[in-house]
């Protein structure tokens, strides 16, 4: 049988292609990845009267909740110039990571009908979910910058002027997107093979949330624990939050402009992308069977 | 209920123009299926035993009950050792009762479900048209044409080029600008068929996709299938309508419980299958 197949130049189906071929076929599908990701983002806000207006309203309501609870009721933002802007930037960027990982984890399962009807490199799915999150983040970033700026007019809060550093924000978001995609690859494979892990991910994410200084300044609260503070502020999420804040905030204490942090973030992004992609590719021949 | 001699919801008598299929010369192999096994992993189910012998002890029953809720993983062997070779220009029908593994076999050939054991070799990119080739219901038909076309490996320009053709062929008119969730099942099936038929694959598989269309659409899709076959491709057709199979296919495979029971000219296999179904029907009464 095999000889017959080889004699007539047939290709074997359902096996994992070599890594280079896999990357090439993924690149050939880039239009598909983008279209699928953006279509999902668009579909999210459908089925309501306000429609796409929710892509602005959603983040707006969200930040109001956080500002109200953590900025005004429970003061967690000691050691920052402008607590409101600090929290809003932290929450928005963290949500980008959080939702990329949790939708990425289910990217194979939630697209099972697509997986079972068309053949394409499955890595399309985790990437397109992070594209969806990136598309959703776009309008949210505008809200984030505007709220941070507006909070500067509250007397007790430091000013947040628009500076040239805002130009760095897209770079920070792009790096974070690369990192998120790497994470989405990893969890997508683990959850596809062992669905139980899907239940553990929310807890892991909540842990990361509190360990990353989304609501408080790690440096300020861990002043006395040098080593721990070092680890916590150079871990990936903290690094990405920090470079995002460097771009938006005008805070020489909590988020001073610091080039090393950008290189740390770049390193994490590349490392996670490469490792995550490799992990995902290794499972390619198993996706869709169960 | 007894099964009448001819149950035929799908094909009108005038569709049944005999094809010159058998006269077509067969080309080189386009598909080799080599001892294929597909096992599904199913969570939260329980394998029902053979049902003979003494009833299990109380302890075993309790344990068994627990395993349905915790750690209940069953494997379902859907395809068990199928081998065959298909050639260019051949159109092959697949028959079998519900749950016999037809759709699973098609998916494995299309590379959608990786084999547990054995191998599938195909020329070019096979494409599967199925009833469950679900696109995104919340999006308009227009967006779905784009997504479906890109998923099949066309470039955005190619999809835009073919857009009018696809809509024209599907015949759903302006409904293409409505969300697909607002479509009737036949309209959805038409659009899906039109999208998948836009790319001409080397191996085309049709899994009951014609069943929901009306007479006009069935005629159209039959013409399209013939056209694809003329381009020296291989066509597989899964259908519960033996008349459809006999009118479109030259060769037929009969699958039962994941195994290939019979492989031969459509008329012979269909007759044998019909006899089998009748016998079963008789036995169950
Ligand atoms: N997604 C799935 N997960 C687990 N088991 C499945 C799945 N799909 C099918 N099966 C099992 O595989 C076997 C074959 O199913 P399949 O869908 O291939 O049958 P079929 O011949 O297409 O039936 P039908 O005529 O009803 O379409 C069945 O026993 C079914 O229980
Ligand atoms: Mg089926």
XYZ file of C-alpha atoms in Angstrom, chain A residues 24-169:
146
model
C 5.544 28.207 5.767
C 1.963 26.970 5.500
C 1.044 29.108 8.497
C 2.527 32.144 6.793
C 0.521 31.341 3.678
C -2.623 31.519 5.796
C -1.904 34.934 7.286
C -4.925 36.508 5.601
C -7.093 33.758 7.068
C -5.688 34.341 10.562
C -6.356 38.054 10.376
C -9.837 37.736 8.917
C -10.898 35.070 11.379
C -9.539 37.011 14.349
C -11.186 40.260 13.346
C -14.470 38.586 12.458
C -14.629 37.040 15.928
C -13.957 40.394 17.548
C -16.731 41.902 15.487
C -19.140 39.067 16.269
C -18.591 39.625 19.975
C -20.488 42.877 20.034
C -23.264 41.733 17.817
C -26.736 40.895 18.986
C -27.312 44.155 20.851
C -28.884 47.476 19.891
C -25.709 49.448 20.488
C -23.649 46.928 18.546
C -20.035 47.952 18.028
C -20.426 50.873 20.435
C -19.940 48.277 23.176
C -16.298 47.948 22.218
C -15.881 51.403 23.812
C -18.549 51.143 26.520
C -17.293 47.830 27.843
C -13.792 48.991 28.804
C -15.213 52.279 30.048
C -17.571 50.583 32.510
C -14.850 48.204 33.495
C -12.368 50.863 34.408
C -14.992 52.805 36.338
C -15.531 49.784 38.570
C -11.837 49.345 39.270
C -11.197 53.028 39.797
C -14.101 53.260 42.197
C -13.145 50.226 44.267
C -9.378 50.332 44.296
C -8.642 53.946 43.625
C -11.194 55.566 45.898
C -12.429 52.984 48.440
C -9.391 50.792 49.086
C -6.208 52.725 48.582
C -3.733 50.243 47.156
C -1.792 52.721 45.134
C 0.628 54.193 47.639
C 3.938 55.002 46.030
C 2.394 56.147 42.781
C 1.788 59.658 41.560
C -1.564 59.015 40.001
C -3.367 55.996 41.399
C -6.243 56.089 38.973
C -4.064 56.086 35.881
C -1.843 53.437 37.467
C -4.769 51.096 38.042
C -6.488 51.740 34.730
C -3.368 51.007 32.684
C -2.629 47.943 34.793
C -6.118 46.529 34.531
C -6.455 47.061 30.798
C -3.121 45.547 29.926
C -3.630 42.655 32.322
C -7.043 41.918 30.842
C -5.380 41.661 27.456
C -3.141 38.906 28.787
C -5.871 37.251 30.816
C -8.390 37.012 27.994
C -5.750 35.950 25.460
C -4.790 33.009 27.646
C -8.301 31.948 28.554
C -9.712 32.150 25.030
C -6.479 30.742 23.630
C -6.841 27.730 25.905
C -10.217 26.938 24.370
C -9.272 27.929 20.845
C -9.303 24.364 19.532
C -12.428 23.265 21.333
C -14.465 26.339 20.492
C -13.539 26.012 16.821
C -14.032 22.258 16.672
C -16.593 22.541 13.888
C -14.061 24.430 11.795
C -11.334 21.951 12.719
C -13.554 19.043 11.697
C -14.533 20.568 8.380
C -11.486 22.273 6.865
C -7.842 21.320 6.876
C -5.340 24.018 7.804
C -2.406 24.310 10.211
C -4.079 24.328 13.595
C -1.723 27.009 14.888
C -4.033 29.386 13.023
C -6.536 29.113 15.864
C -4.486 30.259 18.882
C -3.038 33.120 16.835
C -6.415 34.242 15.607
C -7.782 34.306 19.150
C -4.994 36.621 20.248
C -5.723 38.742 17.164
C -9.320 38.892 18.372
C -8.128 40.112 21.757
C -5.800 42.608 20.132
C -8.655 43.965 18.028
C -10.823 44.251 21.120
C -8.001 46.005 22.917
C -7.674 48.708 20.255
C -10.661 50.864 21.294
C -9.990 50.017 24.942
C -6.505 51.514 24.688
C -7.983 54.807 23.532
C -10.329 54.777 26.525
C -7.407 53.899 28.770
C -5.258 56.779 27.595
C -8.122 59.261 27.804
C -9.119 58.228 31.323
C -5.525 58.402 32.479
C -5.210 61.850 30.986
C -8.512 63.020 32.503
C -7.580 61.701 35.933
C -4.674 64.154 35.911
C -7.168 66.968 36.500
C -8.270 65.547 39.855
C -6.420 67.640 42.437
C -5.041 64.760 44.529
C -3.690 62.947 41.466
C -0.521 63.695 39.543
C -0.743 65.031 36.021
C -0.723 62.642 33.042
C 0.136 64.782 30.042
C 0.330 63.470 26.487
C 4.020 63.095 25.710
C 6.109 61.594 22.936
C 6.293 58.461 25.065
C 2.764 57.560 24.035
C 4.356 56.552 20.736
C 5.940 53.684 22.662
C 2.550 52.309 23.675
